[in-house]
Short mmCIF file of C-alpha atoms in Angstrom, two decimals:
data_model
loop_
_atom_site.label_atom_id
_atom_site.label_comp_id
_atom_site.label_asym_id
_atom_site.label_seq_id
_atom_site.Cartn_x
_atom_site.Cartn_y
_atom_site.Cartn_z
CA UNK A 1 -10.65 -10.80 40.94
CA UNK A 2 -8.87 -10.33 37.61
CA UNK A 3 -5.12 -10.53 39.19
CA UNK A 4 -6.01 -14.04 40.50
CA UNK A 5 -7.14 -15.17 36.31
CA UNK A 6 -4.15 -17.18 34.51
CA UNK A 7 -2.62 -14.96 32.30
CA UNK A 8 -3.63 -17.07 29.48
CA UNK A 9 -6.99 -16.04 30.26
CA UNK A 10 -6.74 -12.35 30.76
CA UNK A 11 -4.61 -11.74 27.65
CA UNK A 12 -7.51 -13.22 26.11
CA UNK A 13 -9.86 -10.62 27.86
CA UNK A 14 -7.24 -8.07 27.07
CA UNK A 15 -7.31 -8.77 23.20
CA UNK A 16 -10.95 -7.96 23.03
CA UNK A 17 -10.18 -4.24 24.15
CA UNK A 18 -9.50 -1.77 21.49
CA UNK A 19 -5.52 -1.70 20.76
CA UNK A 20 -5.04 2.22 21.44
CA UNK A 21 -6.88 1.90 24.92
CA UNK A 22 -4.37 -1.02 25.52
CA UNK A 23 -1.36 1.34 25.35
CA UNK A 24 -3.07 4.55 26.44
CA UNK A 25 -5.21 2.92 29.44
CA UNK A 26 -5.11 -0.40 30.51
CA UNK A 27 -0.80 -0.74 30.51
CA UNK A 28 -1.22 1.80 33.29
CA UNK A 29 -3.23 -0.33 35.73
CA UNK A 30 -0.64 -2.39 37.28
CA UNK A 31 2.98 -4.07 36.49
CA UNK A 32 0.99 -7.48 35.42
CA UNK A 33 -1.08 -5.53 31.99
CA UNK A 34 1.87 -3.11 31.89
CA UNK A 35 4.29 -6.32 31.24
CA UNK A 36 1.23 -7.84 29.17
CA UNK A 37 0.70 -4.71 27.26
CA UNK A 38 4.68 -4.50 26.24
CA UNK A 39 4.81 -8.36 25.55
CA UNK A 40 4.49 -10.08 22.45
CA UNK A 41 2.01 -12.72 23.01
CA UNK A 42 -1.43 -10.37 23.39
CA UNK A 43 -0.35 -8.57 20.45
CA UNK A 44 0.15 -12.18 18.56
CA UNK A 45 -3.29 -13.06 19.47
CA UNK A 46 -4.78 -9.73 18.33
CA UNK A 47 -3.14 -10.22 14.87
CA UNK A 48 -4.51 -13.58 14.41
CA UNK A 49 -8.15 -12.33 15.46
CA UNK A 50 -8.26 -10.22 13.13
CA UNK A 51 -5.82 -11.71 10.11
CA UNK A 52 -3.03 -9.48 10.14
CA UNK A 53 -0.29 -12.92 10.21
CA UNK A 54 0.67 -15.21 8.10
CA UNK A 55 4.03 -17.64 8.38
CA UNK A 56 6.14 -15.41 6.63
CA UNK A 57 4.97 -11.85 9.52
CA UNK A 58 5.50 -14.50 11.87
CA UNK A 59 8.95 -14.92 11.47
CA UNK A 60 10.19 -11.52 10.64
CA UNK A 61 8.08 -9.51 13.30
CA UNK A 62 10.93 -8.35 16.18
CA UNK A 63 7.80 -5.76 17.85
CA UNK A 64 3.94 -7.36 17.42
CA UNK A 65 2.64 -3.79 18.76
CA UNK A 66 4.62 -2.15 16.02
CA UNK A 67 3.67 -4.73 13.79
CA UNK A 68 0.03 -4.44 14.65
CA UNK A 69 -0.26 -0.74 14.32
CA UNK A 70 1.20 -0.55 10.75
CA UNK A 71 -0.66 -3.27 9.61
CA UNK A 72 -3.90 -1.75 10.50
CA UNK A 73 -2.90 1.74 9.78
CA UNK A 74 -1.50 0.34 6.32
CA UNK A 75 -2.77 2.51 3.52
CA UNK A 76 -1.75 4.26 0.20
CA UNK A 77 -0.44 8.16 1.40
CA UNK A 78 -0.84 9.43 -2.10
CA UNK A 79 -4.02 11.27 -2.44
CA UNK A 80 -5.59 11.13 -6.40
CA UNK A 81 -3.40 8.36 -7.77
CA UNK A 82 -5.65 7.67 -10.62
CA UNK A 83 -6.70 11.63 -11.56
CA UNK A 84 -10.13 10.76 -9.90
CA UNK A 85 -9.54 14.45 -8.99
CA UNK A 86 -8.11 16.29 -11.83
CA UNK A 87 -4.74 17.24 -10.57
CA UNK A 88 -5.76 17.98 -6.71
CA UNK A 89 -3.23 17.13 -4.37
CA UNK A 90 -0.27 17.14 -6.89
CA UNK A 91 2.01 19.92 -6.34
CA UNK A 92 4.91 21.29 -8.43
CA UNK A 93 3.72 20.97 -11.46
CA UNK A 94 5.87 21.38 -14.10
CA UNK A 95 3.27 21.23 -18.03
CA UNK A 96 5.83 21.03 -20.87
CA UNK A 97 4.22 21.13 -24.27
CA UNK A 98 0.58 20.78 -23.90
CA UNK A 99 0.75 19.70 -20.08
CA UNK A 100 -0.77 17.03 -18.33
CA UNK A 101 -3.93 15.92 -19.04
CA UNK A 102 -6.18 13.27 -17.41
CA UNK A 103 -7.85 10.76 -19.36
CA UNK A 104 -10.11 7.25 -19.22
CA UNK A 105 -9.01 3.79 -19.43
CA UNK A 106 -7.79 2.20 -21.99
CA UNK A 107 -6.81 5.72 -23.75
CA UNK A 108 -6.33 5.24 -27.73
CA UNK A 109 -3.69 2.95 -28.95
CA UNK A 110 -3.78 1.89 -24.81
CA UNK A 111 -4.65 -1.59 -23.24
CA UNK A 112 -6.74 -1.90 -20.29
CA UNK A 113 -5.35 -1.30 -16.52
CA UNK A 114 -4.70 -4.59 -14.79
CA UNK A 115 -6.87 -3.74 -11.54
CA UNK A 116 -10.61 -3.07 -12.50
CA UNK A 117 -10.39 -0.66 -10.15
CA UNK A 118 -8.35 2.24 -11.73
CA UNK A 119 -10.60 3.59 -14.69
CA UNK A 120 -7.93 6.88 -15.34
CA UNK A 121 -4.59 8.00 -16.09
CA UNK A 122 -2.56 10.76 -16.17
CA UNK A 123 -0.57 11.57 -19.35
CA UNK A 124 2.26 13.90 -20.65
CA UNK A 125 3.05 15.78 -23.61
CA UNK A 126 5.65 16.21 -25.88
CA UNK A 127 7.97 17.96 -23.22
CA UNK A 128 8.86 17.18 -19.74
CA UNK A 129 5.89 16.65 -17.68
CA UNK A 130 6.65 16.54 -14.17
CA UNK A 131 4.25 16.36 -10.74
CA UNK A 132 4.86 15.92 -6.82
CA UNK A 133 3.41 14.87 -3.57
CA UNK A 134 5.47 15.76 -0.27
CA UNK A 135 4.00 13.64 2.30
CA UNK A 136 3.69 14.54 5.94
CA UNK A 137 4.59 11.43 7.92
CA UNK A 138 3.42 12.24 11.09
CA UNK A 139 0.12 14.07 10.01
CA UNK A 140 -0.60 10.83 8.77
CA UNK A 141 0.21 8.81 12.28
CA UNK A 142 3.55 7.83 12.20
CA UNK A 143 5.09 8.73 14.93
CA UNK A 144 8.60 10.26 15.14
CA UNK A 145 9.56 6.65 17.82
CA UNK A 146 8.47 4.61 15.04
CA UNK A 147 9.98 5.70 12.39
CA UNK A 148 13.41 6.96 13.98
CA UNK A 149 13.76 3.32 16.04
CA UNK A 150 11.19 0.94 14.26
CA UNK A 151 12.26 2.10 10.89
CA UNK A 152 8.93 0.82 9.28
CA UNK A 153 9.68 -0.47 5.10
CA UNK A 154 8.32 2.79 3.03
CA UNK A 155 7.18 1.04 -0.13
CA UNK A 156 7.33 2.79 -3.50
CA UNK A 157 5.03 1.60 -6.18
CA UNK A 158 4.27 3.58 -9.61
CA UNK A 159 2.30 2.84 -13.56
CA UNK A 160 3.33 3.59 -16.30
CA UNK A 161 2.84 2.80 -20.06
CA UNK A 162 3.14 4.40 -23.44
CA UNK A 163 0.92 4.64 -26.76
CA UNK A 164 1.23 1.77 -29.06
CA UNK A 165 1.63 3.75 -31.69
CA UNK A 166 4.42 6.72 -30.11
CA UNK A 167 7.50 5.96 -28.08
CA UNK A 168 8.13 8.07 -24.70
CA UNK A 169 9.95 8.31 -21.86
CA UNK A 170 9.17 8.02 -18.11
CA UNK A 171 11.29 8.61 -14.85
CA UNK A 172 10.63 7.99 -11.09
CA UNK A 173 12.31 10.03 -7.94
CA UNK A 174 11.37 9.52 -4.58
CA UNK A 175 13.31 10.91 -1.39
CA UNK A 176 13.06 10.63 2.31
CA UNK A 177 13.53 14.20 3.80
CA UNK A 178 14.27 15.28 7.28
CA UNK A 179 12.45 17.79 9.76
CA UNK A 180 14.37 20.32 7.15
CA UNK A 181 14.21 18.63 4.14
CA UNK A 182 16.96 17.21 4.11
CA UNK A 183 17.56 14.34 1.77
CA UNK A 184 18.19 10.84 3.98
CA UNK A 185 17.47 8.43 1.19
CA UNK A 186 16.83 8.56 -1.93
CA UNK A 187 15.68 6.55 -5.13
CA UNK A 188 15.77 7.74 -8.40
CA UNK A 189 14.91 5.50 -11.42
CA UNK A 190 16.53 5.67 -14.80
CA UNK A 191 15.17 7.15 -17.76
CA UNK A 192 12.89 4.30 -19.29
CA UNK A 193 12.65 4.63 -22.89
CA UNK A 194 9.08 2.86 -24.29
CA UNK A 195 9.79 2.90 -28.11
CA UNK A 196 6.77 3.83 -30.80
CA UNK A 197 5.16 0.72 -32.25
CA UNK A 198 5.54 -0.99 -27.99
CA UNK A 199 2.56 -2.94 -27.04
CA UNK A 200 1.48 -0.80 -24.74
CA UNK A 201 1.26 -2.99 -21.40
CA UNK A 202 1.13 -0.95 -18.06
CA UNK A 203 4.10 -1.96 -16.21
CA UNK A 204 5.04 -1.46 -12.34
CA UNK A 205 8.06 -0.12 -10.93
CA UNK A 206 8.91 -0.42 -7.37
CA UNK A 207 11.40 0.46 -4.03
CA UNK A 208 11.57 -0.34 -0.80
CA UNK A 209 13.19 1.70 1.55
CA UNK A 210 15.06 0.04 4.65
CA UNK A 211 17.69 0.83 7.11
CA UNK A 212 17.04 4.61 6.15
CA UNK A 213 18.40 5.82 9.68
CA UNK A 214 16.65 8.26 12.05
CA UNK A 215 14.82 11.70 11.20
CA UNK A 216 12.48 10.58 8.46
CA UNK A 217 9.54 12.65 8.78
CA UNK A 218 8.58 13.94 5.15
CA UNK A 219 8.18 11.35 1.51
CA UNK A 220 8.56 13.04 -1.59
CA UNK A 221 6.85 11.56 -4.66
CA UNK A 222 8.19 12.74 -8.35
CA UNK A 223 7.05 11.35 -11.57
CA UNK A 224 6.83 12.60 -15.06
CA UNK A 225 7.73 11.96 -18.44
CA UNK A 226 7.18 12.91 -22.53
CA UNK A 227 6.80 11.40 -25.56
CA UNK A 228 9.99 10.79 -28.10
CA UNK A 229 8.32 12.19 -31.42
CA UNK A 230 7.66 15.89 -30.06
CA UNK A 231 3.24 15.15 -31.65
CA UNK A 232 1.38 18.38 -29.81
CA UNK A 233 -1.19 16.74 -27.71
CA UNK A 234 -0.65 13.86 -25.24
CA UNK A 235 1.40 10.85 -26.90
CA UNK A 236 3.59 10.47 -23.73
CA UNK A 237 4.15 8.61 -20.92
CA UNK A 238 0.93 7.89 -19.01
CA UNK A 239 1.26 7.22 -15.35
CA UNK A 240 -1.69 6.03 -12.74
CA UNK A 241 -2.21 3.92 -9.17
CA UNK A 242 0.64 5.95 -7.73
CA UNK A 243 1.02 4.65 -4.24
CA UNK A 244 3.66 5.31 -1.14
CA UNK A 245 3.00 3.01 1.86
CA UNK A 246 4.30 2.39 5.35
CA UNK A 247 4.62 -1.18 5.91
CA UNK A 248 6.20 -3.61 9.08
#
């Protein structure tokens, strides 16, 4: 009978069951799996099965079934980071001079993209290029519990690099917006100046949100730039591997 197993033994049983049947099925059986389900120690064991820990997790993780969830649902919310897709997915786009155009790896006067991975870029024009992604938090599984008590890190991470041979500029605005749209956080970079003759590296910029409070349910995602020398045609800022993730 499985109420008479150690309870070494049946959290071992119970960490071979998938994780949303643990919360939706088996916690309802009796008090013994509820108190199982809610405890730390099955949820420990399912993050080492499967290499979600490390010393550092270890440490810092207050709720393993919190901490399990994001770490498997862990993924970049910005759709077409790398114009893969033209400008799908982007929304309020604002095309000064010639507008944004999408272009391949390295670009003229450009150095290669450290990840192998990313093969384009967007780029902007000699005006203010600008382009958004709102994302829908709980569309994409976070639940209003989590994020209102929890208070998972949302982790900013943008590109951007200029022509060797034009300066530009480049800015960064991201917000956290309530049911209403509301603004509950916000970061908002300053205006990075790349002078002409730079050596073109792609550099990262970065935020983590923390602490935010309740009513988070919506990211917004703003980036956009120009070049300095007003050239028609695409000497500005380009931008690529855009990414917003929700992290333990």
């Amino acid at each position: 009978r499985m109420e008479s197993l150690p309870e070494a033994v049946l959290i071992r049983i119970l960490a071979s069951i998938p994780a949303v049947d643990l919360v939706l099925a088996c916690r309802l059986v009796c008090c013994q799996w509820k108190n199982l389900v809610d405890g730390a120690a099955l949820w420990i064991l399912k993050c080492q099965q499967e290499g979600l820990t490390g010393a550092e997790s270890q440490e810092s993780a207050e709720n393993w079934q919190n901490f399990y969830f994001l770490s498997k649902k862990r993924k970049n919310l910005i759709k077409n980071p790398c114009g893969e897709e033209d400008l799908q997915h982007w929304g309020e786009v604002e095309n000064g001079g010639d507008g944004w155009k999408i272009e391949e790896l390295p670009g003229d006067f450009g150095k290669e993209f450290p990840s192998e991975e990313v093969h384009k870029y967007f780029v902007t024009s000699y005006e203010w290029c600008r382009k958004a992604q709102v994302i829908d938090l709980r569309a994409e599984g976070y639940w209003e519990e989590l994020m209102d008590t929890t208070q998972p890190k949302v982790v900013i991470k943008d590109w951007y690099a200029g022509r060797s041979d034009a300066g530009c500029l480049y800015e960064l605005c991201v917000k956290l917006l309530s049911e209403n749209e509301d603004v509950l956080a916000e970061y908002r970079s300053e205006t990075i100046t790349i002078p002409q003759d730079n050596d073109a590296n792609w550099t990262e910029i970065s935020h983590t949100f923390s602490n935010y409070g309740p009513g988070v349910r919506f990211v917004r995602f703003e980036h956009g730039g120009q070049d300095t020398l007003f050239w028609k045609g695409w000497y500005g800022v380009r931008v690529t591997n855009s990414s917003v993730t929700v992290e333990p």
